Amino acid sequence: RFNVYLTKEKANILNKYFKNVIPLGEISYTLQGIIAGNEKKYISNTIQQRENGNEYPFIVCDKRKKKYVGSTRLYSFNQLNNTANLGYTWYGKESHGNGTNKNCKYLLLEFAFEKIGIERVGFGASNLNEKSINAMKSIMCKVDGVFWNYCFDNYGNRIDAIFLSILKTEWFDNVKENLKIKIAHYSKAQ
């Protein structure tokens, strides 16, 4: 599996996947544009943010299946503190539970820590989104805290958001090797 930058040329490829979009969990505050039916606006904004240098959006490809399966991005770069967030992740139904997310996170964390020198990568989700929280914890994210009444969900309700992170030192100490082992497990199973 690998990532490539999301560009205008690749954006049209994603449109056929929107009907099968499942955010990683039932409740997502990051996919409002997709769920609300604003797919083109969502992608256009994503590409504009990349062109402005604010985000690194990626289209996720599955090399074994030789097809695109979703999207994710690095965003909210803070140059002063050398931090960024990883999220806005979604995959089509066929890519859930098969190691795609762990492999993708490995590549993005490697890019963040080893290629562009980020010191801390943050993650976030609705505090009710146990599936996403468990996925983040499974790649060794540590809980930073919960922001109460933080934002709106896809239905206009106020929600609490949990924030987690991985530090560059943690990446090199054990997160990187742990993820490699988990990815190898998925590869053997398939």
PDB file of C-alpha atoms in Angstrom, residues 12-180:
ATOM      1  CA  ASN A  12     -12.227  12.602  -9.908  1.00  0.00           C
ATOM      2  CA  ILE A  13     -11.103   9.074  -9.037  1.00  0.00           C
ATOM      3  CA  LEU A  14     -12.365   9.550  -5.478  1.00  0.00           C
ATOM      4  CA  ASN A  15     -15.898  10.507  -6.462  1.00  0.00           C
ATOM      5  CA  LYS A  16     -16.880   6.887  -7.111  1.00  0.00           C
ATOM      6  CA  TYR A  17     -15.711   5.957  -3.607  1.00  0.00           C
ATOM      7  CA  PHE A  18     -17.870   8.482  -1.768  1.00  0.00           C
ATOM      8  CA  LYS A  19     -20.937   6.256  -1.948  1.00  0.00           C
ATOM      9  CA  ASN A  20     -18.997   3.636   0.036  1.00  0.00           C
ATOM     10  CA  VAL A  21     -17.391   6.045   2.488  1.00  0.00           C
ATOM     11  CA  ILE A  22     -17.194   4.876   6.021  1.00  0.00           C
ATOM     12  CA  PRO A  23     -15.275   7.103   8.386  1.00  0.00           C
ATOM     13  CA  LEU A  24     -13.322   5.085  10.914  1.00  0.00           C
ATOM     14  CA  GLY A  25     -16.184   4.972  13.410  1.00  0.00           C
ATOM     15  CA  GLU A  26     -19.835   5.896  13.515  1.00  0.00           C
ATOM     16  CA  ILE A  27     -19.309   9.475  14.614  1.00  0.00           C
ATOM     17  CA  SER A  28     -16.884  11.709  12.794  1.00  0.00           C
ATOM     18  CA  TYR A  29     -16.533  15.442  12.989  1.00  0.00           C
ATOM     19  CA  THR A  30     -14.022  15.541  10.144  1.00  0.00           C
ATOM     20  CA  LEU A  31     -16.119  14.220   7.269  1.00  0.00           C
ATOM     21  CA  GLN A  32     -18.981  16.705   7.348  1.00  0.00           C
ATOM     22  CA  GLY A  33     -18.396  17.778   3.748  1.00  0.00           C
ATOM     23  CA  ILE A  34     -18.627  14.243   2.411  1.00  0.00           C
ATOM     24  CA  ILE A  35     -21.598  13.144   4.462  1.00  0.00           C
ATOM     25  CA  ALA A  36     -23.512  16.324   3.723  1.00  0.00           C
ATOM     26  CA  GLY A  37     -23.171  15.639  -0.001  1.00  0.00           C
ATOM     27  CA  ASN A  38     -20.574  18.310  -0.680  1.00  0.00           C
ATOM     28  CA  GLU A  39     -17.984  15.979  -2.136  1.00  0.00           C
ATOM     29  CA  LYS A  40     -16.676  18.326  -4.821  1.00  0.00           C
ATOM     30  CA  LYS A  41     -16.394  21.218  -2.373  1.00  0.00           C
ATOM     31  CA  TYR A  42     -14.639  18.953   0.150  1.00  0.00           C
ATOM     32  CA  ILE A  43     -12.062  17.818  -2.421  1.00  0.00           C
ATOM     33  CA  SER A  44     -11.635  21.303  -3.908  1.00  0.00           C
ATOM     34  CA  ASN A  45     -10.961  22.757  -0.446  1.00  0.00           C
ATOM     35  CA  THR A  46      -8.527  19.932   0.303  1.00  0.00           C
ATOM     36  CA  ILE A  47      -6.561  20.575  -2.895  1.00  0.00           C
ATOM     37  CA  GLN A  48      -6.577  24.340  -2.262  1.00  0.00           C
ATOM     38  CA  GLN A  49      -5.150  23.767   1.226  1.00  0.00           C
ATOM     39  CA  ARG A  50      -2.348  21.693  -0.336  1.00  0.00           C
ATOM     40  CA  GLU A  51      -1.613  24.344  -2.942  1.00  0.00           C
ATOM     41  CA  ASN A  52      -1.442  26.923  -0.141  1.00  0.00           C
ATOM     42  CA  GLY A  53       1.051  24.713   1.708  1.00  0.00           C
ATOM     43  CA  ASN A  54      -1.255  24.205   4.689  1.00  0.00           C
ATOM     44  CA  GLU A  55      -1.912  20.474   4.320  1.00  0.00           C
ATOM     45  CA  TYR A  56      -0.559  17.303   2.742  1.00  0.00           C
ATOM     46  CA  PRO A  57      -3.608  15.392   1.470  1.00  0.00           C
ATOM     47  CA  PHE A  58      -3.041  11.906   0.121  1.00  0.00           C
ATOM     48  CA  ILE A  59      -5.093   9.518  -1.922  1.00  0.00           C
ATOM     49  CA  VAL A  60      -4.599   6.010  -0.505  1.00  0.00           C
ATOM     50  CA  CYS A  61      -3.847   3.239  -2.967  1.00  0.00           C
ATOM     51  CA  ASP A  62      -3.818  -0.482  -2.313  1.00  0.00           C
ATOM     52  CA  LYS A  63      -0.946  -1.913  -4.360  1.00  0.00           C
ATOM     53  CA  ARG A  64      -2.187  -5.479  -4.017  1.00  0.00           C
ATOM     54  CA  LYS A  65      -5.589  -4.591  -5.444  1.00  0.00           C
ATOM     55  CA  LYS A  66      -4.114  -1.942  -7.734  1.00  0.00           C
ATOM     56  CA  LYS A  67      -6.813   0.579  -6.880  1.00  0.00           C
ATOM     57  CA  TYR A  68      -7.528   3.683  -4.853  1.00  0.00           C
ATOM     58  CA  VAL A  69      -9.312   2.983  -1.576  1.00  0.00           C
ATOM     59  CA  GLY A  70      -9.610   6.293   0.305  1.00  0.00           C
ATOM     60  CA  SER A  71      -7.926   9.428   1.519  1.00  0.00           C
ATOM     61  CA  THR A  72      -6.097  10.909   4.515  1.00  0.00           C
ATOM     62  CA  ARG A  73      -3.957  13.932   5.281  1.00  0.00           C
ATOM     63  CA  LEU A  74      -1.454  15.724   7.447  1.00  0.00           C
ATOM     64  CA  TYR A  75      -2.854  19.110   8.442  1.00  0.00           C
ATOM     65  CA  SER A  76      -2.723  21.930  11.030  1.00  0.00           C
ATOM     66  CA  PHE A  77       1.004  22.431  10.680  1.00  0.00           C
ATOM     67  CA  ASN A  78       2.496  24.588  13.405  1.00  0.00           C
ATOM     68  CA  GLN A  79       5.929  25.681  12.201  1.00  0.00           C
ATOM     69  CA  LEU A  80       6.855  27.418  15.453  1.00  0.00           C
ATOM     70  CA  ASN A  81       6.342  24.233  17.478  1.00  0.00           C
ATOM     71  CA  ASN A  82       7.077  21.806  14.626  1.00  0.00           C
ATOM     72  CA  THR A  83       3.835  19.837  15.010  1.00  0.00           C
ATOM     73  CA  ALA A  84       1.054  18.594  12.733  1.00  0.00           C
ATOM     74  CA  ASN A  85      -2.116  16.529  12.914  1.00  0.00           C
ATOM     75  CA  LEU A  86      -3.004  13.391  10.990  1.00  0.00           C
ATOM     76  CA  GLY A  87      -6.619  12.725  10.083  1.00  0.00           C
ATOM     77  CA  TYR A  88      -9.532  13.311   7.732  1.00  0.00           C
ATOM     78  CA  THR A  89      -9.097   9.594   7.074  1.00  0.00           C
ATOM     79  CA  TRP A  90     -11.722   7.558   5.280  1.00  0.00           C
ATOM     80  CA  TYR A  91     -11.774   4.329   3.318  1.00  0.00           C
ATOM     81  CA  GLY A  92     -14.276   2.415   1.243  1.00  0.00           C
ATOM     82  CA  LYS A  93     -15.954  -0.527   2.981  1.00  0.00           C
ATOM     83  CA  GLU A  94     -13.665  -3.111   1.366  1.00  0.00           C
ATOM     84  CA  SER A  95     -10.604  -1.632   3.074  1.00  0.00           C
ATOM     85  CA  HIS A  96     -11.768  -1.911   6.665  1.00  0.00           C
ATOM     86  CA  GLY A  97     -10.004  -4.427   8.891  1.00  0.00           C
ATOM     87  CA  ASN A  98      -7.401  -5.498   6.335  1.00  0.00           C
ATOM     88  CA  GLY A  99      -4.376  -3.491   7.534  1.00  0.00           C
ATOM     89  CA  THR A 100      -4.827  -0.571   5.148  1.00  0.00           C
ATOM     90  CA  ASN A 101      -5.155   1.985   7.940  1.00  0.00           C
ATOM     91  CA  LYS A 102      -2.116   0.758   9.890  1.00  0.00           C
ATOM     92  CA  ASN A 103       0.003   0.652   6.742  1.00  0.00           C
ATOM     93  CA  CYS A 104      -1.132   4.134   5.761  1.00  0.00           C
ATOM     94  CA  LYS A 105      -0.440   5.505   9.244  1.00  0.00           C
ATOM     95  CA  TYR A 106       3.028   3.946   9.162  1.00  0.00           C
ATOM     96  CA  LEU A 107       3.858   5.693   5.891  1.00  0.00           C
ATOM     97  CA  LEU A 108       2.465   9.031   7.042  1.00  0.00           C
ATOM     98  CA  LEU A 109       4.241   8.899  10.396  1.00  0.00           C
ATOM     99  CA  GLU A 110       7.472   7.941   8.655  1.00  0.00           C
ATOM    100  CA  PHE A 111       7.009  10.897   6.300  1.00  0.00           C
ATOM    101  CA  ALA A 112       6.214  13.280   9.182  1.00  0.00           C
ATOM    102  CA  PHE A 113       9.017  12.253  11.532  1.00  0.00           C
ATOM    103  CA  GLU A 114      11.759  11.169   9.131  1.00  0.00           C
ATOM    104  CA  LYS A 115      11.242  13.242   5.980  1.00  0.00           C
ATOM    105  CA  ILE A 116       9.934  16.597   7.205  1.00  0.00           C
ATOM    106  CA  GLY A 117      11.146  16.457  10.807  1.00  0.00           C
ATOM    107  CA  ILE A 118       7.893  16.922  12.723  1.00  0.00           C
ATOM    108  CA  GLU A 119       8.298  16.565  16.527  1.00  0.00           C
ATOM    109  CA  ARG A 120       4.692  15.666  17.410  1.00  0.00           C
ATOM    110  CA  VAL A 121       1.812  14.257  15.354  1.00  0.00           C
ATOM    111  CA  GLY A 122      -1.657  14.740  16.815  1.00  0.00           C
ATOM    112  CA  PHE A 123      -4.859  12.775  16.232  1.00  0.00           C
ATOM    113  CA  GLY A 124      -8.454  13.512  17.214  1.00  0.00           C
ATOM    114  CA  ALA A 125     -11.952  12.048  17.199  1.00  0.00           C
ATOM    115  CA  SER A 126     -15.317  12.334  18.842  1.00  0.00           C
ATOM    116  CA  ASN A 127     -14.993  11.084  22.396  1.00  0.00           C
ATOM    117  CA  LEU A 128     -17.857   8.669  21.565  1.00  0.00           C
ATOM    118  CA  ASN A 129     -16.057   7.215  18.550  1.00  0.00           C
ATOM    119  CA  GLU A 130     -14.657   4.095  20.184  1.00  0.00           C
ATOM    120  CA  LYS A 131     -13.634   2.552  16.863  1.00  0.00           C
ATOM    121  CA  SER A 132     -11.394   5.499  15.944  1.00  0.00           C
ATOM    122  CA  ILE A 133     -10.033   5.841  19.468  1.00  0.00           C
ATOM    123  CA  ASN A 134      -9.141   2.135  19.552  1.00  0.00           C
ATOM    124  CA  ALA A 135      -7.522   2.406  16.119  1.00  0.00           C
ATOM    125  CA  MET A 136      -5.379   5.316  17.304  1.00  0.00           C
ATOM    126  CA  LYS A 137      -4.418   3.541  20.507  1.00  0.00           C
ATOM    127  CA  SER A 138      -3.549   0.407  18.509  1.00  0.00           C
ATOM    128  CA  ILE A 139      -0.774   2.357  16.769  1.00  0.00           C
ATOM    129  CA  MET A 140       0.466   3.501  20.194  1.00  0.00           C
ATOM    130  CA  CYS A 141      -1.025   6.984  20.302  1.00  0.00           C
ATOM    131  CA  LYS A 142      -1.168   8.357  23.840  1.00  0.00           C
ATOM    132  CA  VAL A 143      -4.197  10.252  25.117  1.00  0.00           C
ATOM    133  CA  ASP A 144      -3.520  13.962  25.599  1.00  0.00           C
ATOM    134  CA  GLY A 145      -6.986  14.814  26.883  1.00  0.00           C
ATOM    135  CA  VAL A 146     -10.623  15.531  26.113  1.00  0.00           C
ATOM    136  CA  PHE A 147     -11.989  18.911  25.018  1.00  0.00           C
ATOM    137  CA  TRP A 148     -15.546  19.110  26.306  1.00  0.00           C
ATOM    138  CA  ASN A 149     -18.281  20.510  24.048  1.00  0.00           C
ATOM    139  CA  TYR A 150     -15.572  21.014  21.410  1.00  0.00           C
ATOM    140  CA  CYS A 151     -17.410  21.005  18.090  1.00  0.00           C
ATOM    141  CA  PHE A 152     -20.443  19.844  16.108  1.00  0.00           C
ATOM    142  CA  ASP A 153     -20.952  16.329  14.767  1.00  0.00           C
ATOM    143  CA  ASN A 154     -22.436  15.533  11.357  1.00  0.00           C
ATOM    144  CA  TYR A 155     -25.939  16.034  12.731  1.00  0.00           C
ATOM    145  CA  GLY A 156     -25.423  19.440  14.349  1.00  0.00           C
ATOM    146  CA  ASN A 157     -25.020  18.156  17.918  1.00  0.00           C
ATOM    147  CA  ARG A 158     -22.246  19.425  20.193  1.00  0.00           C
ATOM    148  CA  ILE A 159     -19.690  16.716  20.976  1.00  0.00           C
ATOM    149  CA  ASP A 160     -16.637  16.196  23.137  1.00  0.00           C
ATOM    150  CA  ALA A 161     -13.405  15.481  21.280  1.00  0.00           C
ATOM    151  CA  ILE A 162     -10.495  13.336  22.416  1.00  0.00           C
ATOM    152  CA  PHE A 163      -6.972  14.183  21.337  1.00  0.00           C
ATOM    153  CA  LEU A 164      -4.033  11.796  21.152  1.00  0.00           C
ATOM    154  CA  SER A 165      -0.479  12.047  19.870  1.00  0.00           C
ATOM    155  CA  ILE A 166       2.786  10.348  19.016  1.00  0.00           C
ATOM    156  CA  LEU A 167       6.108  12.082  19.665  1.00  0.00           C
ATOM    157  CA  LYS A 168       9.142  11.790  17.413  1.00  0.00           C
ATOM    158  CA  THR A 169      11.101  10.128  20.233  1.00  0.00           C
ATOM    159  CA  GLU A 170       8.310   7.561  20.685  1.00  0.00           C
ATOM    160  CA  TRP A 171       8.354   6.859  16.942  1.00  0.00           C
ATOM    161  CA  PHE A 172      12.016   5.935  17.017  1.00  0.00           C
ATOM    162  CA  ASP A 173      11.891   4.229  20.444  1.00  0.00           C
ATOM    163  CA  ASN A 174       9.107   1.730  19.722  1.00  0.00           C
ATOM    164  CA  VAL A 175       6.134   2.914  17.653  1.00  0.00           C
ATOM    165  CA  LYS A 176       7.835   2.362  14.299  1.00  0.00           C
ATOM    166  CA  GLU A 177       8.877  -1.234  15.075  1.00  0.00           C
ATOM    167  CA  ASN A 178       5.511  -2.018  16.662  1.00  0.00           C
ATOM    168  CA  LEU A 179       3.691  -0.860  13.524  1.00  0.00           C
ATOM    169  CA  LYS A 180       6.022  -2.892  11.295  1.00  0.00           C
TER     170      LYS A 180
END
